[in-house]
Amino acid sequence: MQRFRPFVCAMLATALLAGCTSYRPAPTAFHEVLDQPYRLGAGDRIRVTVFEQEGLTNTYSVDQSGHIAFPLIGLVPVRGSTAQQVEATIAGRLRNGYLRSPDVSVEIDRYRPIFVMGEVGAAGQYSYVPGLTVQKAIAIAGGFTPRANQADVDITRDINGKVMTGRVKTTDPLLPGDTIYVRERFF
């Protein structure tokens, strides 16, 4: 029994160390969502233009419930919709008793922010701009601290209403609403 003791201890140590690892590779949905049209969410701001209708043309913020308050037609659900889908929804509602042939255009005025946490110079909330990568977001947040793991980071992302976390390289692109966590390195 004594000669199996080191073997059992080694197996137990290996099992404990395996349980401590928190490596979560990015799910395939992380990269698939990058090729899909942008979907609106709470915190976005859109510019709606109704041609020849100055009173309806304005900038509207998407509220926490995923709606915009539009004159004449009231609350319009936009969460999870593309800009083109919102155009069609607004035009359809305006056509229903308000305008004969509304010509509606929707563009994104401001994206929802990203969040940077962990081993960076100034953790916090930052504005998203198209083309933003993890590396650029970390630079905006004051760069890496001396203790930061600079090889990869964890990103938490809402994909089709499901919150997922995965580990990605610093060259990966970001999406509005992403939360970046820069881990501390071990040595």
Short mmCIF file of C-alpha atoms in Angstrom, two decimals:
data_model
loop_
_atom_site.label_atom_id
_atom_site.label_comp_id
_atom_site.label_asym_id
_atom_site.label_seq_id
_atom_site.Cartn_x
_atom_site.Cartn_y
_atom_site.Cartn_z
CA MET A 1 0.00 0.00 0.00
CA GLN A 2 2.89 2.33 0.76
CA ARG A 3 4.29 2.10 -2.74
CA PHE A 4 0.97 3.25 -4.30
CA ARG A 5 0.80 6.30 -2.07
CA PRO A 6 3.02 8.55 -4.30
CA PHE A 7 1.03 7.48 -7.35
CA VAL A 8 -2.31 8.32 -5.68
CA CYS A 9 -0.93 11.69 -4.48
CA ALA A 10 0.28 12.52 -7.98
CA MET A 11 -3.09 11.62 -9.48
CA LEU A 12 -4.89 13.69 -6.86
CA ALA A 13 -2.63 16.70 -7.51
CA THR A 14 -3.20 16.40 -11.26
CA ALA A 15 -6.96 16.27 -10.78
CA LEU A 16 -6.90 19.32 -8.51
CA LEU A 17 -4.78 21.32 -10.93
CA ALA A 18 -7.02 20.38 -13.83
CA GLY A 19 -10.01 21.68 -11.86
CA CYS A 20 -8.26 25.02 -11.27
CA THR A 21 -7.75 25.83 -14.92
CA SER A 22 -10.26 28.30 -16.31
CA TYR A 23 -9.40 28.07 -19.99
CA ARG A 24 -12.50 28.58 -22.12
CA PRO A 25 -11.80 28.74 -25.84
CA ALA A 26 -14.12 31.03 -27.76
CA PRO A 27 -17.23 29.23 -28.97
CA THR A 28 -17.68 29.04 -32.74
CA ALA A 29 -20.60 31.49 -32.41
CA PHE A 30 -18.04 34.16 -31.35
CA HIS A 31 -16.62 34.31 -34.85
CA GLU A 32 -19.80 33.49 -36.78
CA VAL A 33 -21.57 36.57 -35.37
CA LEU A 34 -18.87 38.82 -36.88
CA ASP A 35 -20.10 38.00 -40.40
CA GLN A 36 -23.77 38.72 -39.66
CA PRO A 37 -25.54 42.09 -39.97
CA TYR A 38 -25.40 44.23 -36.84
CA ARG A 39 -28.36 43.80 -34.52
CA LEU A 40 -29.56 46.68 -32.37
CA GLY A 41 -29.65 46.53 -28.59
CA ALA A 42 -30.16 48.66 -25.49
CA GLY A 43 -27.72 51.57 -25.45
CA ASP A 44 -27.55 52.03 -29.21
CA ARG A 45 -28.69 55.31 -30.75
CA ILE A 46 -30.14 55.41 -34.26
CA ARG A 47 -30.84 58.22 -36.69
CA VAL A 48 -34.21 57.84 -38.39
CA THR A 49 -34.86 59.95 -41.47
CA VAL A 50 -38.37 60.15 -42.91
CA PHE A 51 -37.97 62.06 -46.17
CA GLU A 52 -40.02 65.26 -46.44
CA GLN A 53 -41.16 64.84 -42.80
CA GLU A 54 -38.89 67.08 -40.72
CA GLY A 55 -40.93 66.52 -37.55
CA LEU A 56 -40.30 62.75 -37.66
CA THR A 57 -36.62 62.87 -38.59
CA ASN A 58 -34.56 62.62 -35.40
CA THR A 59 -32.10 60.61 -33.32
CA TYR A 60 -33.65 57.95 -31.06
CA SER A 61 -32.05 55.96 -28.22
CA VAL A 62 -32.85 52.29 -27.72
CA ASP A 63 -34.10 51.95 -24.16
CA GLN A 64 -33.45 49.09 -21.73
CA SER A 65 -36.53 47.23 -22.95
CA GLY A 66 -35.28 47.38 -26.56
CA HIS A 67 -37.74 50.00 -27.87
CA ILE A 68 -37.60 53.48 -29.35
CA ALA A 69 -40.36 56.03 -28.79
CA PHE A 70 -41.35 57.29 -32.25
CA PRO A 71 -43.84 60.14 -32.87
CA LEU A 72 -47.31 59.15 -34.07
CA ILE A 73 -46.74 55.39 -33.84
CA GLY A 74 -45.47 55.08 -30.25
CA LEU A 75 -43.08 52.40 -29.04
CA VAL A 76 -41.28 50.46 -31.76
CA PRO A 77 -39.48 47.23 -30.76
CA VAL A 78 -35.97 47.28 -32.25
CA ARG A 79 -33.87 44.93 -30.05
CA GLY A 80 -32.39 42.17 -32.18
CA SER A 81 -33.39 43.89 -35.43
CA THR A 82 -31.13 45.17 -38.20
CA ALA A 83 -31.36 48.77 -39.42
CA GLN A 84 -33.17 47.56 -42.56
CA GLN A 85 -35.76 45.70 -40.49
CA VAL A 86 -36.40 48.82 -38.40
CA GLU A 87 -36.85 50.85 -41.61
CA ALA A 88 -39.51 48.40 -42.80
CA THR A 89 -41.28 48.36 -39.41
CA ILE A 90 -41.46 52.15 -39.13
CA ALA A 91 -42.53 52.58 -42.76
CA GLY A 92 -45.25 49.96 -42.33
CA ARG A 93 -46.65 51.62 -39.22
CA LEU A 94 -46.54 55.09 -40.78
CA ARG A 95 -48.31 53.75 -43.88
CA ASN A 96 -51.09 52.49 -41.62
CA GLY A 97 -53.07 55.76 -41.38
CA TYR A 98 -50.40 58.48 -41.22
CA LEU A 99 -48.44 58.77 -44.50
CA ARG A 100 -49.31 57.54 -47.96
CA SER A 101 -45.85 56.36 -49.05
CA PRO A 102 -43.24 56.94 -46.34
CA ASP A 103 -39.58 56.76 -47.33
CA VAL A 104 -37.67 55.79 -44.17
CA SER A 105 -33.92 55.49 -43.65
CA VAL A 106 -32.24 54.20 -40.48
CA GLU A 107 -28.54 54.45 -39.65
CA ILE A 108 -26.63 53.80 -36.45
CA ASP A 109 -25.62 57.07 -34.83
CA ARG A 110 -23.84 55.62 -31.78
CA TYR A 111 -23.09 52.02 -30.83
CA ARG A 112 -23.46 50.72 -27.29
CA PRO A 113 -20.20 50.92 -25.30
CA ILE A 114 -17.60 48.26 -24.58
CA PHE A 115 -16.15 47.55 -21.16
CA VAL A 116 -12.50 46.83 -20.32
CA MET A 117 -11.59 45.25 -16.97
CA GLY A 118 -8.64 43.62 -15.28
CA GLU A 119 -4.95 44.33 -15.77
CA VAL A 120 -5.20 47.57 -17.77
CA GLY A 121 -4.21 51.13 -16.95
CA ALA A 122 -7.74 52.55 -16.69
CA ALA A 123 -10.53 49.99 -16.56
CA GLY A 124 -13.96 51.30 -17.53
CA GLN A 125 -16.56 51.93 -20.20
CA TYR A 126 -15.44 53.13 -23.63
CA SER A 127 -17.14 54.09 -26.88
CA TYR A 128 -17.25 51.48 -29.63
CA VAL A 129 -16.17 52.36 -33.15
CA PRO A 130 -16.36 49.99 -36.13
CA GLY A 131 -13.11 48.10 -36.68
CA LEU A 132 -12.18 48.05 -32.98
CA THR A 133 -9.98 45.12 -31.94
CA VAL A 134 -9.10 43.85 -28.48
CA GLN A 135 -5.62 45.35 -28.78
CA LYS A 136 -7.00 48.80 -29.72
CA ALA A 137 -9.52 48.70 -26.86
CA ILE A 138 -6.75 47.89 -24.39
CA ALA A 139 -4.70 50.79 -25.77
CA ILE A 140 -7.71 53.10 -25.24
CA ALA A 141 -7.94 51.80 -21.65
CA GLY A 142 -4.35 52.82 -20.87
CA GLY A 143 -2.54 49.71 -22.07
CA PHE A 144 -1.48 46.60 -20.18
CA THR A 145 -0.22 46.76 -16.61
CA PRO A 146 3.17 45.10 -15.93
CA ARG A 147 1.36 42.05 -14.50
CA ALA A 148 -1.01 41.56 -17.46
CA ASN A 149 -1.21 38.42 -19.58
CA GLN A 150 -0.68 39.92 -23.02
CA ALA A 151 -1.21 36.77 -25.10
CA ASP A 152 -5.01 36.46 -24.89
CA VAL A 153 -8.03 37.83 -23.04
CA ASP A 154 -11.51 36.73 -22.02
CA ILE A 155 -14.47 38.33 -23.77
CA THR A 156 -18.06 38.16 -22.60
CA ARG A 157 -20.52 38.70 -25.45
CA ASP A 158 -24.29 38.55 -25.87
CA ILE A 159 -25.02 36.38 -28.91
CA ASN A 160 -28.71 36.07 -29.85
CA GLY A 161 -29.77 36.69 -26.25
CA LYS A 162 -27.30 34.19 -24.77
CA VAL A 163 -24.31 35.52 -22.80
CA MET A 164 -21.09 33.64 -23.64
CA THR A 165 -17.51 33.98 -22.45
CA GLY A 166 -14.48 32.78 -24.38
CA ARG A 167 -10.77 33.32 -24.68
CA VAL A 168 -9.50 35.12 -27.79
CA LYS A 169 -6.27 36.60 -29.12
CA THR A 170 -5.67 40.34 -28.83
CA THR A 171 -6.01 40.71 -32.61
CA ASP A 172 -9.65 39.57 -32.58
CA PRO A 173 -12.35 42.12 -33.52
CA LEU A 174 -14.87 43.37 -30.96
CA LEU A 175 -18.59 43.99 -31.13
CA PRO A 176 -20.61 46.67 -29.34
CA GLY A 177 -21.47 45.65 -25.79
CA ASP A 178 -18.47 43.32 -25.37
CA THR A 179 -16.74 43.07 -21.99
CA ILE A 180 -12.98 42.44 -22.12
CA TYR A 181 -11.19 40.95 -19.11
CA VAL A 182 -7.39 41.05 -19.10
CA ARG A 183 -6.08 38.37 -16.76
CA GLU A 184 -2.98 38.51 -14.57
CA ARG A 185 -0.08 36.37 -15.76
CA PHE A 186 1.29 33.63 -13.53
CA PHE A 187 4.98 34.55 -13.63
#
